PDB file of C-alpha atoms in Angstrom:
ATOM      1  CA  UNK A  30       0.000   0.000   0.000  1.00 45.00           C
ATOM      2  CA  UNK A  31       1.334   3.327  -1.197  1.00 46.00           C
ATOM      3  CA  UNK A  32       0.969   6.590   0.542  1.00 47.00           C
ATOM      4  CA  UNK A  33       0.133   9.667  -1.482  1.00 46.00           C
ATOM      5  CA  UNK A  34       2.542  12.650   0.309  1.00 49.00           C
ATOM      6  CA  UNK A  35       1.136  15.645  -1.459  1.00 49.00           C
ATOM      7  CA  UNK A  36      -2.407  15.035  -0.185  1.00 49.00           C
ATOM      8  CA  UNK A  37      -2.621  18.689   0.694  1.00 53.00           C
ATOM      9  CA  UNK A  38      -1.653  20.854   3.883  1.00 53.00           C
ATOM     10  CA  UNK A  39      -1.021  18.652   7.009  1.00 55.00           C
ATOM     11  CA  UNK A  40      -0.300  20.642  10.650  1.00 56.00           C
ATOM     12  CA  UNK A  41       2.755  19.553  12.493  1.00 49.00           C
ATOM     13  CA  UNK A  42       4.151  16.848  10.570  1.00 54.00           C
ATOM     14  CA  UNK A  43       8.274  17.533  10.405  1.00 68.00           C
ATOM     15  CA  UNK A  44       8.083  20.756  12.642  1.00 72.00           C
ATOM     16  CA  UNK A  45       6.347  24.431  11.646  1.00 80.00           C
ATOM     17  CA  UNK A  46       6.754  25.798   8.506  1.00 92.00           C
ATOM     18  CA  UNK A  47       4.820  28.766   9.161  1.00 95.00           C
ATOM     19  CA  UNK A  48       5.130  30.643  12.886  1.00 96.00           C
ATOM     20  CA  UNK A  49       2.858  33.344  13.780  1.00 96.00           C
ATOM     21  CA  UNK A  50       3.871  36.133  16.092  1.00 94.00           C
ATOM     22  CA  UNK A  51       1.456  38.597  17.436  1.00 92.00           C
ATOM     23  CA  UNK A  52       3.103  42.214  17.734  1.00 88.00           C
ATOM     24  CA  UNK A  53       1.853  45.448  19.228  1.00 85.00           C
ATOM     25  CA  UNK A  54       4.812  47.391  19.840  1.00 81.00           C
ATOM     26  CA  UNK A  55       4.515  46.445  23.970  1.00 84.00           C
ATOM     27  CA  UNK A  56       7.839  44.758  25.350  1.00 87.00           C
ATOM     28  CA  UNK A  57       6.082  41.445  25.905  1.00 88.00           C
ATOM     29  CA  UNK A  58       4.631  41.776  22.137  1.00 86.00           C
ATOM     30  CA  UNK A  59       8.664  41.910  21.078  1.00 86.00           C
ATOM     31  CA  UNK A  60       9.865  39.257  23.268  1.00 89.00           C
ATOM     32  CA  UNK A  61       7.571  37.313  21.991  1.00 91.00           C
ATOM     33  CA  UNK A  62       8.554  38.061  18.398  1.00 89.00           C
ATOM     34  CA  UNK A  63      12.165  38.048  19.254  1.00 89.00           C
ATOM     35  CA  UNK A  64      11.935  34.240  20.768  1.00 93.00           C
ATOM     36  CA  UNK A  65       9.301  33.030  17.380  1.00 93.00           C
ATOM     37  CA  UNK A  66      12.254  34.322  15.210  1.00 90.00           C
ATOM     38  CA  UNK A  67      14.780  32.047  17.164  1.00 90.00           C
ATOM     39  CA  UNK A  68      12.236  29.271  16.689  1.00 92.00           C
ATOM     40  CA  UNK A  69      11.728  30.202  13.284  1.00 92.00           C
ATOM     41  CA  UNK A  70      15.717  30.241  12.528  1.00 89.00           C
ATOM     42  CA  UNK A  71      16.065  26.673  14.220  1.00 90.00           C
ATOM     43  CA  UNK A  72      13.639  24.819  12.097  1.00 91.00           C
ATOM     44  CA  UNK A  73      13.963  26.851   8.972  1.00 91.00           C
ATOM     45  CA  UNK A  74       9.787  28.065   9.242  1.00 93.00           C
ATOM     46  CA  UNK A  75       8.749  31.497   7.841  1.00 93.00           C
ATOM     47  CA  UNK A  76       8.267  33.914  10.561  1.00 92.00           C
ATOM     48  CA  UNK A  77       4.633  35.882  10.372  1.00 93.00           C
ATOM     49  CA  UNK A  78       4.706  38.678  11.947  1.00 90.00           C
ATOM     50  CA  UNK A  79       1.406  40.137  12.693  1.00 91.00           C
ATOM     51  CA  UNK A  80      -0.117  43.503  13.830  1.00 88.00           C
ATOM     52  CA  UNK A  81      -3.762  43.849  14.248  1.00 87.00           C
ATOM     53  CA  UNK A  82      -4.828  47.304  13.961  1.00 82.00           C
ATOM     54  CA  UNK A  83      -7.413  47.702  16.600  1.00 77.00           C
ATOM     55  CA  UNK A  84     -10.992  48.970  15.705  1.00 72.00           C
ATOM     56  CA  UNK A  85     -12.952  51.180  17.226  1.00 61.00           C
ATOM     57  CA  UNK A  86     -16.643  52.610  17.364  1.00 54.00           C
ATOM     58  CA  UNK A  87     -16.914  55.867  15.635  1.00 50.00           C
ATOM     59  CA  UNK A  88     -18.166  57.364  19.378  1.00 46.00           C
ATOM     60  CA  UNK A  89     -15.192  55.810  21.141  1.00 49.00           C
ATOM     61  CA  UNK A  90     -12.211  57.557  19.184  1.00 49.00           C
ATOM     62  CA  UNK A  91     -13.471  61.128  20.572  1.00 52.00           C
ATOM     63  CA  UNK A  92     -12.514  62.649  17.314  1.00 51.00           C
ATOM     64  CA  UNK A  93      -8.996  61.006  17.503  1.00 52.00           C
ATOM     65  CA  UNK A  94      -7.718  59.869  13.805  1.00 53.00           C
ATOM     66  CA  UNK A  95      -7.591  55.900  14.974  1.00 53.00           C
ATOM     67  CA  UNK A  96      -6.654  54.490  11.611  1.00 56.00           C
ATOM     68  CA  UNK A  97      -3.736  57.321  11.167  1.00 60.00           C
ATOM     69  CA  UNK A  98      -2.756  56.086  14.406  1.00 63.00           C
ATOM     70  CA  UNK A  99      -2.856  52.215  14.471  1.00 65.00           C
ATOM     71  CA  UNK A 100      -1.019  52.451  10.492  1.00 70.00           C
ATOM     72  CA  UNK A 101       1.603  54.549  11.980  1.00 76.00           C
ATOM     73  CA  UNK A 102       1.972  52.052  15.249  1.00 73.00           C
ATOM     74  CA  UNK A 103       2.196  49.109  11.718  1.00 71.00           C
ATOM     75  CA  UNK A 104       4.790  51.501  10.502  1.00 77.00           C
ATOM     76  CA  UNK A 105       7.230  51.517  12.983  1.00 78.00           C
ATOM     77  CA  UNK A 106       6.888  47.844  13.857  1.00 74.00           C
ATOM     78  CA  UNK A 107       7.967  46.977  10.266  1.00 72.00           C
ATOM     79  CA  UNK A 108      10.224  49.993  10.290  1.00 78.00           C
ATOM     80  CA  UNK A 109      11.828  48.195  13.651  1.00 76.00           C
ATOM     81  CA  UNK A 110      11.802  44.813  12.771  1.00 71.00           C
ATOM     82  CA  UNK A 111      13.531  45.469   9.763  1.00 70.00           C
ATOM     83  CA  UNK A 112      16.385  47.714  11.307  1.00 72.00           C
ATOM     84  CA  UNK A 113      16.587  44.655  13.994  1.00 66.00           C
ATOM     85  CA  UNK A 114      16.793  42.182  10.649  1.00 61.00           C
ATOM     86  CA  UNK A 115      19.589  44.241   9.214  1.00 66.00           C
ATOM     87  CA  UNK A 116      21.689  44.491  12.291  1.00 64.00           C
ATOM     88  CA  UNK A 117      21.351  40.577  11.935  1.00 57.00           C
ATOM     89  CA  UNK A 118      21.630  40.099   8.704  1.00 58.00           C
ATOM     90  CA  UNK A 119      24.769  37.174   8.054  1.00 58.00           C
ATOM     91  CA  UNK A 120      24.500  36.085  11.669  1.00 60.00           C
ATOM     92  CA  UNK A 121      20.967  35.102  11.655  1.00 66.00           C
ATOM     93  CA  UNK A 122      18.922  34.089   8.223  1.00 74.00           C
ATOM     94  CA  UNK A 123      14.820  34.226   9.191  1.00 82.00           C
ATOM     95  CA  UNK A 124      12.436  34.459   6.269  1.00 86.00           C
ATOM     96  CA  UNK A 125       9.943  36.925   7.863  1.00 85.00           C
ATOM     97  CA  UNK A 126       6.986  38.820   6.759  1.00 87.00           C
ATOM     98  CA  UNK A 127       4.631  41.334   8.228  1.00 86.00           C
ATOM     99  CA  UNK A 128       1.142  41.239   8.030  1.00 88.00           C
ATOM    100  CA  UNK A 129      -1.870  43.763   8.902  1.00 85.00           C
ATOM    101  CA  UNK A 130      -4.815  42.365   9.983  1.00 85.00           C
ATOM    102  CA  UNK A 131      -7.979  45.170  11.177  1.00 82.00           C
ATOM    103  CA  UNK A 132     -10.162  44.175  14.339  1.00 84.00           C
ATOM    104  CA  UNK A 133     -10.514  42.333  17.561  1.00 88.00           C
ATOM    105  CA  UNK A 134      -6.819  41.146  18.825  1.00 90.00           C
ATOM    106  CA  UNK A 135      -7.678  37.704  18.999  1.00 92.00           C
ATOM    107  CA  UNK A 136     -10.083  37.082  16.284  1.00 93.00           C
ATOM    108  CA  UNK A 137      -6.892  39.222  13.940  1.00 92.00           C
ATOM    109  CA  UNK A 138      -4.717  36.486  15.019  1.00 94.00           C
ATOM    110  CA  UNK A 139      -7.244  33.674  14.161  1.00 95.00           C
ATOM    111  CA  UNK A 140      -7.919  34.732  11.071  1.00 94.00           C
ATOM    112  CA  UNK A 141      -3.599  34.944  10.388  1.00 94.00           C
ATOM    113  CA  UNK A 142      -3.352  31.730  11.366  1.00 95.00           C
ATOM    114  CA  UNK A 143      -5.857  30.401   9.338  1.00 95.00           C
ATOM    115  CA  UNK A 144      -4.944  32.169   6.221  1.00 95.00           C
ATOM    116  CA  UNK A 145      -1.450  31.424   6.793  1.00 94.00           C
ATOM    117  CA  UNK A 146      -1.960  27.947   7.786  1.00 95.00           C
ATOM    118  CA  UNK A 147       0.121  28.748  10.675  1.00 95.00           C
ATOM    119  CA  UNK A 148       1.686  25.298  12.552  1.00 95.00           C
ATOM    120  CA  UNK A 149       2.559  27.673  16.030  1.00 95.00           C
ATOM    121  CA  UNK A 150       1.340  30.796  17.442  1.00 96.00           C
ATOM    122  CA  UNK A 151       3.828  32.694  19.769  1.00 95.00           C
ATOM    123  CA  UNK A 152       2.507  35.847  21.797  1.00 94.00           C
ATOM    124  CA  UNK A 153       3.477  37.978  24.723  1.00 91.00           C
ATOM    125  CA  UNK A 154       1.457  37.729  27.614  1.00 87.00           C
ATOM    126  CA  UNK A 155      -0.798  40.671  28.805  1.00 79.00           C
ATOM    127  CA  UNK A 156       0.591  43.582  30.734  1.00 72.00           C
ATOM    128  CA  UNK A 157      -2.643  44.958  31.323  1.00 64.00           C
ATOM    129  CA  UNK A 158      -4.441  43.978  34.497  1.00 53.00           C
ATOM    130  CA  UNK A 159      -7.734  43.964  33.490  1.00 47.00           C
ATOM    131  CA  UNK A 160      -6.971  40.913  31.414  1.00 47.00           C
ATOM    132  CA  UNK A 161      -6.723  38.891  34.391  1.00 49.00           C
ATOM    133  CA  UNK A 162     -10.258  38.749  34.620  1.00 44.00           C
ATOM    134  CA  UNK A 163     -11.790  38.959  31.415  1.00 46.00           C
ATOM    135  CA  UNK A 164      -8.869  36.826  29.687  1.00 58.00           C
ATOM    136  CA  UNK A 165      -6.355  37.801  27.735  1.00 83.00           C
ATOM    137  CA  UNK A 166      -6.014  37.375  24.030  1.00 88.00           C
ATOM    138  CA  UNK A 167      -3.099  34.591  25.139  1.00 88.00           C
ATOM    139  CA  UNK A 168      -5.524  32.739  26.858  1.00 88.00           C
ATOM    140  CA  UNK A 169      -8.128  32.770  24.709  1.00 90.00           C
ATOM    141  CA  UNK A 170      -6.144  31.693  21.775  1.00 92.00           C
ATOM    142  CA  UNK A 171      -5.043  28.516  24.382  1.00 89.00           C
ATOM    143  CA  UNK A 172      -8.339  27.624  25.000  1.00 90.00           C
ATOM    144  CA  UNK A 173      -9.145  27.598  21.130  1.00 89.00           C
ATOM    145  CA  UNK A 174      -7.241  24.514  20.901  1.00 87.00           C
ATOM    146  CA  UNK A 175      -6.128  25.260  17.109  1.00 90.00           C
ATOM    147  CA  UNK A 176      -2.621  25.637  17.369  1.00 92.00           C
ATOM    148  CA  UNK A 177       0.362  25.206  19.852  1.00 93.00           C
ATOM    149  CA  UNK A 178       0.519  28.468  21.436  1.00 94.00           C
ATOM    150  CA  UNK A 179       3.533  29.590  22.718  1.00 94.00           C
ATOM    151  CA  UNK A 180       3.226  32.917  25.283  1.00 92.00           C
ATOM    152  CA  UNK A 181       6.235  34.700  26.382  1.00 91.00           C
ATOM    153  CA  UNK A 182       6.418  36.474  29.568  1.00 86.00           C
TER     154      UNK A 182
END
């Protein structure tokens, strides 16, 4: 009996191929990407980076320009992860892109990982207290049960 290896996408088979990383511009956001790119350079995976740009009701801004603000946040993460990729460059080879995904924190992330067909998820874990209580986006993407999820302190 033969086995038929290019039956499509399989999750987890010789290690990921594709690592998501969550990024927000907090410290625990770059830890986290820092430690997915180490991953990533060990077993040779593309590195997603991923900034979800954060949402919110017209009411709620108070007149502040939230989409000039969240693309400029997206701006200097790429602008900062690529300075950090240059300093590296010939000590450390990571295929990495950056991606922009619009809402919720934890559905953005989701949705990455599904169109990305992500094997891992690394994140940082919350530094806001509330998030203790309600649950943070690290926890929620545990409980989801989709993807070994990897959150860094």
């Amino acid at each position: 009996m033969t086995e038929d290896v290019n039956t499509g996408f399989e999750r987890g088979t010789d290690g990921p191929k594709v690592i998501v990383a969550g990024v927000d511009g907090s410290e625990s956001s770059l830890r986290a990407a820092a430690y997915a790119a180490g991953l990533a350079r060990r077993q040779n995976a593309l590195l997603a980076l991923v900034y979800v740009q954060p949402v919110l009701p017209a009411g709620a801004a108070l007149g502040a320009p939230v989409a000039d603000t969240t693309g400029e946040i997206a701006e200097g993460l790429v602008a900062e992860i690529r300075a950090s990729a240059e300093r590296l460059r010939g000590i450390y080879a990571v295929r990495w892109e950056f991606h922009t995904f619009r809402g919720d924190p934890y559905a953005g992330l989701v949705s990455a990982a599904q169109e990305l067909m992500a094997d891992a998820v690394v994140v940082g874990a919350s530094e806001q207290a509330g998030h203790r209580i309600v649950g943070s986006v690290a926890v929620r993407l545990v409980k989801a049960g989709k993807w070994p999820v990897t959150v860094v302190p």
